[in-house]
XYZ file of C-alpha atoms in Angstrom:
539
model
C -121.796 -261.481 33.323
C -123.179 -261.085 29.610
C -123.228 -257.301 28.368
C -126.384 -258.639 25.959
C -124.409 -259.060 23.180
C -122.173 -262.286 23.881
C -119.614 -260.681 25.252
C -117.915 -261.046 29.074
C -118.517 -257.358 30.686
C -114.912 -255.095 31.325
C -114.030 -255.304 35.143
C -114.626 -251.623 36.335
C -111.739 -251.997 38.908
C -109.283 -253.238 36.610
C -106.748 -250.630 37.188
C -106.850 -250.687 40.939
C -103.342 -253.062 40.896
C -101.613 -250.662 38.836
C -102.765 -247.358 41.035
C -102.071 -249.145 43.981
C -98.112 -249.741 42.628
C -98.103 -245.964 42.025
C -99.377 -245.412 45.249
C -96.260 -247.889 46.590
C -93.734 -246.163 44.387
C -95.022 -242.719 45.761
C -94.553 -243.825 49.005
C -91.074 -244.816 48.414
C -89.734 -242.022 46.818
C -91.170 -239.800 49.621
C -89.783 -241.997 52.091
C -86.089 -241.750 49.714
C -86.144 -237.765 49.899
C -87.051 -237.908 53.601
C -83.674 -240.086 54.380
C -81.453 -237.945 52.224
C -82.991 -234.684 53.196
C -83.003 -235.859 56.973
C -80.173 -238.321 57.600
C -77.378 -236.496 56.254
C -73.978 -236.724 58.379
C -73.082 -233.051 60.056
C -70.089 -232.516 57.903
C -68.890 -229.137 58.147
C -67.119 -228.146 54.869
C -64.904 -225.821 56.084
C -62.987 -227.627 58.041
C -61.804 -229.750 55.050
C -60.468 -226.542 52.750
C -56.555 -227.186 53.968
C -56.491 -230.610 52.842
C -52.506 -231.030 53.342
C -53.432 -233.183 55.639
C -55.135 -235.301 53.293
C -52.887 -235.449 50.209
C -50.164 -238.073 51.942
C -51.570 -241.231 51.597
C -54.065 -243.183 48.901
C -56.931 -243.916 49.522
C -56.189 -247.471 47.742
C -53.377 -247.214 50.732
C -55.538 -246.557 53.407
C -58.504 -249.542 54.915
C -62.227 -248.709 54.053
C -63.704 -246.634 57.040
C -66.064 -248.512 59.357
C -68.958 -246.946 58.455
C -68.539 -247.937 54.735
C -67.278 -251.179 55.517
C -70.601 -251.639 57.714
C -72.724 -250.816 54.581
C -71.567 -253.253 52.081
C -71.973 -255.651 55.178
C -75.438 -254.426 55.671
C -76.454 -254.558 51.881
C -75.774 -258.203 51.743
C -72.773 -260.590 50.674
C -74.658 -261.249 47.388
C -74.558 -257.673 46.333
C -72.634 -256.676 43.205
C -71.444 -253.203 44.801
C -68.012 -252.759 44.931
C -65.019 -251.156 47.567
C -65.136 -248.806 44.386
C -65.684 -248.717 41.082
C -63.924 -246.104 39.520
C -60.169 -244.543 40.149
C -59.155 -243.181 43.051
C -56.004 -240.991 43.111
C -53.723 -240.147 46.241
C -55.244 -237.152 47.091
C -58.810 -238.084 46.589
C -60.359 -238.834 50.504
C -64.279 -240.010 50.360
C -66.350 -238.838 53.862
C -69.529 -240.586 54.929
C -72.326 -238.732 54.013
C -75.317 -240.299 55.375
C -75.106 -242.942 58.509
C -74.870 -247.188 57.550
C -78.197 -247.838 58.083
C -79.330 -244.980 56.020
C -77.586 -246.227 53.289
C -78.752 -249.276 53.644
C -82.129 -248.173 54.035
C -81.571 -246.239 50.362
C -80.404 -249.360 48.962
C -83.608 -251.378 49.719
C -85.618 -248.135 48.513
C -83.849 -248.411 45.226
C -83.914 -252.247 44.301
C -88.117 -251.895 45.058
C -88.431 -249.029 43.102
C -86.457 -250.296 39.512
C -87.520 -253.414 40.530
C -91.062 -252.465 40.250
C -89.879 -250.299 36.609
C -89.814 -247.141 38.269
C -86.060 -246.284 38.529
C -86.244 -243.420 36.627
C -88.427 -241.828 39.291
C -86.209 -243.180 41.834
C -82.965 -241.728 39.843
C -84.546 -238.456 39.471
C -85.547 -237.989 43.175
C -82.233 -238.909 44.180
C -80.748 -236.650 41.958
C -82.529 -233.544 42.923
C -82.559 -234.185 46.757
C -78.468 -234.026 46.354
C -78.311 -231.661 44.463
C -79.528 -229.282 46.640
C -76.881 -230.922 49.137
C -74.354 -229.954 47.099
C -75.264 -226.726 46.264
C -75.750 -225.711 49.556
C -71.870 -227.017 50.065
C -70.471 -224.968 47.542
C -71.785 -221.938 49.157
C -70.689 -222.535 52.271
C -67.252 -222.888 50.682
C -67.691 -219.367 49.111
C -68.044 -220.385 45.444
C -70.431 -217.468 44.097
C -72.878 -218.400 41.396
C -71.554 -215.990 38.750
C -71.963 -215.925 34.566
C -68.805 -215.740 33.394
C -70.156 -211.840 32.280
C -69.958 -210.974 36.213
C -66.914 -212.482 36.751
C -64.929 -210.553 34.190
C -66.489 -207.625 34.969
C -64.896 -207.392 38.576
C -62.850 -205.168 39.712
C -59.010 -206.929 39.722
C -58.831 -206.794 43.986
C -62.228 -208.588 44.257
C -60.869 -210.622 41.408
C -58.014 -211.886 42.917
C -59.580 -212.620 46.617
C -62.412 -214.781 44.943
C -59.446 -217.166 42.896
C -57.645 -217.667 45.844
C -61.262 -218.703 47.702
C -61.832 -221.034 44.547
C -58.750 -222.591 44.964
C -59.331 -223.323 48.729
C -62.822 -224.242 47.418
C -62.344 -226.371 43.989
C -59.786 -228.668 46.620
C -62.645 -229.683 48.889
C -65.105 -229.720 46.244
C -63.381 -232.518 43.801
C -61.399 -234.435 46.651
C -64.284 -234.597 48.835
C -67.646 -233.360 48.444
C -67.780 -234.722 44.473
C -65.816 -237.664 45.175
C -67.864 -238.638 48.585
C -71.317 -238.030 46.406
C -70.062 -240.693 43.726
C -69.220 -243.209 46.678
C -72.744 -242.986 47.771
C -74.259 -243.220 44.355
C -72.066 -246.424 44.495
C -73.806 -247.930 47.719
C -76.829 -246.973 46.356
C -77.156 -247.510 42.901
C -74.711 -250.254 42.158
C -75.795 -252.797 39.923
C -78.858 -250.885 39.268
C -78.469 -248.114 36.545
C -74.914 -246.230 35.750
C -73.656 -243.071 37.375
C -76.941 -240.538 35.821
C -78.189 -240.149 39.608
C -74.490 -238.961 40.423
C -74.185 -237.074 37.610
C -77.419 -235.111 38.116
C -76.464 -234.584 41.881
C -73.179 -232.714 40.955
C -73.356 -231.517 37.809
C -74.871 -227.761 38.459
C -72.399 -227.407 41.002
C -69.491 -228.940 38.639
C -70.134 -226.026 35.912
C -70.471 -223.327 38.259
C -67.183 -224.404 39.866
C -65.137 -224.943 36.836
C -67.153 -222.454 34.904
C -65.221 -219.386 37.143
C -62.144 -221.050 36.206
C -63.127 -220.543 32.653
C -64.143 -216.884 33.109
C -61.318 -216.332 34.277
C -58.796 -217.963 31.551
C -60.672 -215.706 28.710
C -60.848 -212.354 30.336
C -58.914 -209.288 29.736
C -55.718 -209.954 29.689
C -53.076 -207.613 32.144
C -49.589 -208.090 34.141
C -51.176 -208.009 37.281
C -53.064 -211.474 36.826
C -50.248 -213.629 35.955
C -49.451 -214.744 39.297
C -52.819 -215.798 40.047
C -53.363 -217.137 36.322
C -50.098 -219.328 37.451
C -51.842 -220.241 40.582
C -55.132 -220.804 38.957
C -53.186 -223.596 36.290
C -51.095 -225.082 39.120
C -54.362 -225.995 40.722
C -56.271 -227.228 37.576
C -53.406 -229.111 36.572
C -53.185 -230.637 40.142
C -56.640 -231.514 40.372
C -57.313 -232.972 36.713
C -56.346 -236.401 37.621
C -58.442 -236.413 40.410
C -60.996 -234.825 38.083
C -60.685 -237.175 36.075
C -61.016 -240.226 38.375
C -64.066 -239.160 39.485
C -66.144 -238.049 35.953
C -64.311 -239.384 33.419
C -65.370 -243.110 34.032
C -68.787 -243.069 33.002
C -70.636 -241.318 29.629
C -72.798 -239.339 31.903
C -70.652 -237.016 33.478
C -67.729 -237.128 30.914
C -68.671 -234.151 29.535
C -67.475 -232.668 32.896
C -64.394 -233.787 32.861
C -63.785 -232.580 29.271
C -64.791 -228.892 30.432
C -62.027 -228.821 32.836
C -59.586 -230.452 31.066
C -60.442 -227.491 28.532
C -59.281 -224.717 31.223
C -55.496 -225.461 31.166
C -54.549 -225.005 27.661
C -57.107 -221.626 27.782
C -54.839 -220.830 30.804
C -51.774 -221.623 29.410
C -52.521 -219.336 26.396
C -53.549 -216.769 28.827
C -50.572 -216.890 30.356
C -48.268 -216.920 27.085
C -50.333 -213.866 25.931
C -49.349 -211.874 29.230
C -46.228 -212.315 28.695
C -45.598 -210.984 25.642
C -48.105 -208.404 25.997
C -45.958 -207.061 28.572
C -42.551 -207.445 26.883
C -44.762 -205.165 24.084
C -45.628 -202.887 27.055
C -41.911 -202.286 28.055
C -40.690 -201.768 24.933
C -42.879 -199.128 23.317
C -43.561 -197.673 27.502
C -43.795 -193.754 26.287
C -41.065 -191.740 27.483
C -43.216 -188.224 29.444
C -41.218 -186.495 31.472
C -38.058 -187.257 32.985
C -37.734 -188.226 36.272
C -36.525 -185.565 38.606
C -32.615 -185.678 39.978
C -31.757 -188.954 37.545
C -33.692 -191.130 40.187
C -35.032 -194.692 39.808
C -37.798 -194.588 36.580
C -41.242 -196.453 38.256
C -40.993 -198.581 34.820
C -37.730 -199.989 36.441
C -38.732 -200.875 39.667
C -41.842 -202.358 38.452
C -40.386 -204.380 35.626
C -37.915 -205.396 37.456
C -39.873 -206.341 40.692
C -42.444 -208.019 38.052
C -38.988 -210.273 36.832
C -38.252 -211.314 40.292
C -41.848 -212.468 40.965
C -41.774 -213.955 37.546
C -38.731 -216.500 38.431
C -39.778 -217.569 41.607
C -42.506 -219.085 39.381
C -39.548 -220.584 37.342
C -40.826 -224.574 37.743
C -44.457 -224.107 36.634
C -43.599 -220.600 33.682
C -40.722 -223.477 32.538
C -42.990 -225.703 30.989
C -45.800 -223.715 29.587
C -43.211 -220.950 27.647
C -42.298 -223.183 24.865
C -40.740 -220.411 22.423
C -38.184 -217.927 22.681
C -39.166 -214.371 21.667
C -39.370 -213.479 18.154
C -39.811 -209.912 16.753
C -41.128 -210.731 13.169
C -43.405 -213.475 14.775
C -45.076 -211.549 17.476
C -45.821 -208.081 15.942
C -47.845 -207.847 12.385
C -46.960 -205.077 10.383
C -50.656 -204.613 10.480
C -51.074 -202.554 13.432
C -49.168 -199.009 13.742
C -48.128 -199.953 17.291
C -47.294 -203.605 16.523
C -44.948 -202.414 13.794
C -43.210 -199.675 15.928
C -42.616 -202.213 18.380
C -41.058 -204.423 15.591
C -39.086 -201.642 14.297
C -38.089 -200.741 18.169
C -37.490 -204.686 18.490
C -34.846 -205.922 15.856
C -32.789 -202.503 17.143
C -32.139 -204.524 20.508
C -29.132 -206.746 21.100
C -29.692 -209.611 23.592
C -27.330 -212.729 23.142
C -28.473 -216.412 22.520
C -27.153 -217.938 25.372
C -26.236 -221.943 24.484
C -29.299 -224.140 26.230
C -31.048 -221.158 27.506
C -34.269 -221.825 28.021
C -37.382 -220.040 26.337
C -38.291 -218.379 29.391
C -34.806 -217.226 30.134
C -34.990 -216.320 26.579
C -38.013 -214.266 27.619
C -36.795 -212.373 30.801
C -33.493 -211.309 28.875
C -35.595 -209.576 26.070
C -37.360 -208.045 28.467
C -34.453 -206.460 30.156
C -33.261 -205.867 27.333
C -36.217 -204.118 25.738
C -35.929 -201.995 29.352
C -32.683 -200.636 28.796
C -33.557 -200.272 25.027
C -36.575 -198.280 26.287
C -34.135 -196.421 29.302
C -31.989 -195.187 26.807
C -34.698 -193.385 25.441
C -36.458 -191.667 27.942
C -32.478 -190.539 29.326
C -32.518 -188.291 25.771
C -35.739 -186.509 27.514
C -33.001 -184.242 29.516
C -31.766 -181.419 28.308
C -28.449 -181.924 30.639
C -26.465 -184.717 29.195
C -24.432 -185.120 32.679
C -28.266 -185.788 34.592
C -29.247 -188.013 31.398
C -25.848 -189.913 31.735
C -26.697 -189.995 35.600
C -30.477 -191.086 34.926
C -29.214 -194.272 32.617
C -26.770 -195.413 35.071
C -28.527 -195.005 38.411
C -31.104 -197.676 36.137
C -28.522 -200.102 34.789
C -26.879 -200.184 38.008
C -30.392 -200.646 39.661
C -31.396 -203.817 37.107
C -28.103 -204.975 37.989
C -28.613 -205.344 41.299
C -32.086 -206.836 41.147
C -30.408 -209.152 39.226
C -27.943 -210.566 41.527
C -30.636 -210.234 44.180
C -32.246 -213.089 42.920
C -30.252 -216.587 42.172
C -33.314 -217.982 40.106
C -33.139 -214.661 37.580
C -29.321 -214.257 37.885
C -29.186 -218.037 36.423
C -31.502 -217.380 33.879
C -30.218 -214.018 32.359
C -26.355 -215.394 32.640
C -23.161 -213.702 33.445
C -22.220 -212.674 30.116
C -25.690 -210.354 29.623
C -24.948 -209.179 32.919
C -21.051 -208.197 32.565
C -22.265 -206.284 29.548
C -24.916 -204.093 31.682
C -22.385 -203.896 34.363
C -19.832 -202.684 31.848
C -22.870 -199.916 30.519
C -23.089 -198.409 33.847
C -19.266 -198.093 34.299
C -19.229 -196.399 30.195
C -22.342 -194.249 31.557
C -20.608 -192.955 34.834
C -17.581 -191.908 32.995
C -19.625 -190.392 30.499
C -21.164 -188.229 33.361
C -18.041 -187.207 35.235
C -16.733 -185.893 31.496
C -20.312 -184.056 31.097
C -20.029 -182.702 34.631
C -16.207 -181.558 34.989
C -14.610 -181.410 31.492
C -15.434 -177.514 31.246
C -14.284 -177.437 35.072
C -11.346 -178.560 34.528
C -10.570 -176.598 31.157
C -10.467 -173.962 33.727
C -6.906 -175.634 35.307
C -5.037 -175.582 32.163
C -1.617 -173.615 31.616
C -2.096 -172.682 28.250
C -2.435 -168.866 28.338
C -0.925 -168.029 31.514
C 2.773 -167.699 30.556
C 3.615 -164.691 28.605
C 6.635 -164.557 26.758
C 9.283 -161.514 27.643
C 8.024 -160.850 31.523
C 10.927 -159.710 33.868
C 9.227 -161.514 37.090
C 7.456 -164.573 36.976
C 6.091 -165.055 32.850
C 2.725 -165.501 34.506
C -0.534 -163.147 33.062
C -2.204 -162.126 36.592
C -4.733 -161.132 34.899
C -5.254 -164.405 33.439
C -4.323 -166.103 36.596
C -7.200 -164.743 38.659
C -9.707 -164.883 35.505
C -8.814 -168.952 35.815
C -9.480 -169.346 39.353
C -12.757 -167.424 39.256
C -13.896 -169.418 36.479
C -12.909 -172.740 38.221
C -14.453 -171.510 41.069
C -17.917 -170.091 39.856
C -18.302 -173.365 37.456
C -17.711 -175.852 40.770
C -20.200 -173.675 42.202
C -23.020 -173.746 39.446
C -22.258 -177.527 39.376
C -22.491 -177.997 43.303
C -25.806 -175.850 43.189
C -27.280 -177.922 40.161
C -26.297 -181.182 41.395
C -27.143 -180.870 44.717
C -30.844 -181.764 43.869
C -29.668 -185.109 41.807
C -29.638 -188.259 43.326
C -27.495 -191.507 43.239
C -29.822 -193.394 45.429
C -27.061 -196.715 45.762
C -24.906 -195.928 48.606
C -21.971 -197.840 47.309
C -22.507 -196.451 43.906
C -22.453 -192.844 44.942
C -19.067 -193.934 47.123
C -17.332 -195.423 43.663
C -18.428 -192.347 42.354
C -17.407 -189.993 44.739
C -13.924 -191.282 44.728
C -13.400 -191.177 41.102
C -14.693 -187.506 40.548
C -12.148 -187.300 43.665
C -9.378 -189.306 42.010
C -9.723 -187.545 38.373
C -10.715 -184.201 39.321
C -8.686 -183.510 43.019
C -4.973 -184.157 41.472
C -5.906 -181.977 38.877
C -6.913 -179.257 41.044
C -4.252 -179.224 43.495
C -1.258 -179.893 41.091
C -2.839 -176.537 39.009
C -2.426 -174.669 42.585
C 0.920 -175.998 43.587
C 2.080 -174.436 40.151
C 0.863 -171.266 41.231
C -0.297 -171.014 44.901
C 2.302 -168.351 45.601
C 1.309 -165.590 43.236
C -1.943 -166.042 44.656
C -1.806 -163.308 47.249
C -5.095 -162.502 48.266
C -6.157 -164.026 51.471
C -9.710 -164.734 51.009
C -8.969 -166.268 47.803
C -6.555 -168.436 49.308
C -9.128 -169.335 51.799
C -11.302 -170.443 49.237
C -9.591 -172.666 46.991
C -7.987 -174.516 49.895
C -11.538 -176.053 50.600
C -12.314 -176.851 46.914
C -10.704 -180.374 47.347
C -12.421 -180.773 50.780
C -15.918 -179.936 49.456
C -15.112 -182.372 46.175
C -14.761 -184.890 48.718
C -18.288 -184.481 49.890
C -19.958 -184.323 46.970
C -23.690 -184.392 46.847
C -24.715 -186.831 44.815
């Protein structure tokens, strides 16, 4: 028809082709979010957090399940989808998430829709419609959605219970649930576009997950979160190759993989900076007030119970402590405490073992820098027997953690430990001196003989004046001591029976000599159960 100027009049329903393929698309991607919100397999999560089970065979190893081996049937023989087409590691096990003829159905959805030059809309539903799959997943597994603010704000107990759940959780997460989702981006999307549909499903999910693990490796550093910092890297570092074998073979979801590959080395540091934070820590520990009796110091237990934890960690701590401990590398004279701890440091003798390793390097300073720090808080009594006491119940207590544990007895060697062993010995005899030298200045001769007597040459007098003295000392000693403690039982035995073997032939030889001027009954009485009551002494 003319428009009455020469010219052919504009269809009024030419766009009616074009609305009716939006219409069709529409209809598609509706029908694509009602199969993947509605035909999901009932996989319950939990089920699949001890994945022991799981980690013995490849999946190369192992034939294609039947349900997957259905759906490339289904899709055709002239497909281009592959068994898979990225990595697959020993550990990694993919689950069926949607039924074969789902799949399939998804499959014909997509080659319509990016036929037809809407794949992007296609994509994008996909996308979102699993992500909310795997969101809900990660939940389940009890994977909180915290910033990395929250998580270093909790308290250490809550801490610790929510990185062993991640543990538990990050397993299922990358070995199944991550790994499953790119297998079914595969079915559907193969040929079609690259892994973006995957990468949107997952990738929320992905940061949250690896984004505690992050928290976590810059937070405040303390001695209580090494073992689960060592956990926490023994899991990344098990799970990167799977990590990377399921994001690191497309540009799209890459950048995932780089993030956790970033986490080790952040834990590693982490780890390395706990370390010598506590060796600081044990060295410059402020001595307060002394223990009461000599007993076991709580910085000696707990260093020492922190060493035998530390070596049963021996395999994993061997490879991330590179360097052996250093004073003038790890305190700047730039800080008052760093440089007392310097000062404190080069005062400390430790030996250089021949092929020690850095870590056994590490747990000798620290013992070392404990009996450094030991010797100091012993000058905090005023009694140099209880301070002698004090430092040896200690040595003798590191001692015997020591050769309590095979893994830290290798490490800190026999010599370093015959020369703490010999300590202990010097410090016991430096008690027993402290405790019975004036006691037994009491038993000496000199004095007692006077020259030009007609009976026996002996000074009564002075006699009596010695056994008194002997007598009331033993007795101040017995009443102080009483409250002191050698808490070894085998230790207070050796003891006992050298005060016995130094002090008893001392004693009785003195009264031999002169047991029969001693005439008064009661006396006698008393001085016959000395060596008895030496015998049984309280410590």
């Amino acid at each position: 028809m003319d428009d009455g100027h020469g010219r052919g009049a504009t269809p009024r329903r030419s766009s009616r082709p074009e609305d009716g393929i939006h219409a069709a698309m529409a209809r598609l991607e509706e029908e694509l979010r009602f199969v993947l919100e509605n035909c999901c397999n009932d996989i319950d999560v939990e089920s699949l957090v001890d994945l022991r089970s799981l980690s013995t065979r490849s999946s190369a190893e192992s034939p294609p399940s039947p349900s997957a081996a259905a759906v490339e049937e289904a899709v055709g023989a002239g497909s281009t989808i592959t068994r898979s087409s990225y990595r697959s590691t020993p550990s990694i096990r993919v689950v069926d998430l949607l039924p074969p003829d789902a799949v399939e159905d998804l499959r014909s959805i997509a080659d319509r829709m990016f036929a037809a030059g809407h794949g992007w809309e296609c994509a994008r539903a996909y996308g979102a419609a699993r992500k909310e799959a795997v969101e809900l997943r990660l939940t389940r597994l009890g994977v909180d959605g915290l910033e990395i603010g929250d998580v270093q704000r909790l308290e250490w107990e809550v801490l610790e219970a929510n990185i062993r759940r991640w543990i538990r959780a990050a397993r299922v997460c990358v070995r199944v649930v991550f790994a499953s989702e790119r297998r079914l981006c595969e079915l559907v999307f193969d040929g079609l576009t690259d892994d973006a549909p995957f990468t949107e499903a997952v990738k929320s999910a992905a940061l949250q997950l690896f984004g505690f693990a992050e928290a976590v490796s810059t937070g405040r550093r303390s001695p209580e979160k090494l073992f689960k910092m060592l956990d926490l890297h023994d899991a990344m570092a098990d799970l990167l190759p799977d990590i990377a074998a399921v994001f690191q073979s497309c540009l799209s979801s890459e950048p995932i993989y780089i993030q956790a590959a970033e986490i080790l080395p952040k834990l590693t540091e982490a780890i390395r900076e706990i370390i010598s934070e506590f060796e600081t820590a044990v060295l410059l520990d402020p001595p307060k007030t002394p223990v009461p009796g000599g007993n076991f110091h709580p910085l000696t237990r707990y260093v020492m119970n922190y060493l035998g934890l530390i070596s049963e960690y021996e395999p994993a701590l061997v490879e991330l402590i590179a360097t052996s401990p250093s004073a003038s590398s790890r305190f700047s004279d730039t800080d008052a405490a760093a440089a007392a701890a310097a000062a404190a440091a080069v005062q400390i003798d430790v030996p250089e073992l021949e092929n020690q390793t850095p870590l056994a390097a590490h747990l000798t300073w620290i013992i070392a820098a404990l009996h450094h720090n030991l010797e100091s808080k012993a000058s905090l009594y005023k009694d140099n027997a209880l301070s002698h006491l004090f430092f040896m119940n200690n040595l003798h207590y590191i001692v015997q953690k020591v050769n309590a544990s095979p893994e830290l007895g290798a490490m800190i060697g026999d010599e370093y430990l015959r020369r703490l062993k010999g300590r202990y010995r010097q410090l016991a005899t430096g008690y027993q001196r402290a405790t019975w030298a004036r006691i037994l200045h009491c038993l000496r001769d000199e004095g007692i003989h006077v020259a030009g007597k007609l009976s026996s040459g002996v000074s009564m007098s002075t006699l009596r004046e010695r056994f008194r003295d002997f007598n009331a000392a033993f007795e101040e000693v017995h009443r102080t001591q009483a409250t002191w403690f050698v808490p070894d039982a085998q230790l207070r035995e050796e003891l006992r029976i050298s005060i016995a073997e130094w002090l008893v032939p001392a004693y009785r030889g003195f009264l031999g000599r002169y047991r029969h001027l001693v005439v008064n009954g009661r006396h006698r009485g008393r001085t016959s159960s000395t060596a008895s009551r030496i015998l049984s002494w309280p410590c």
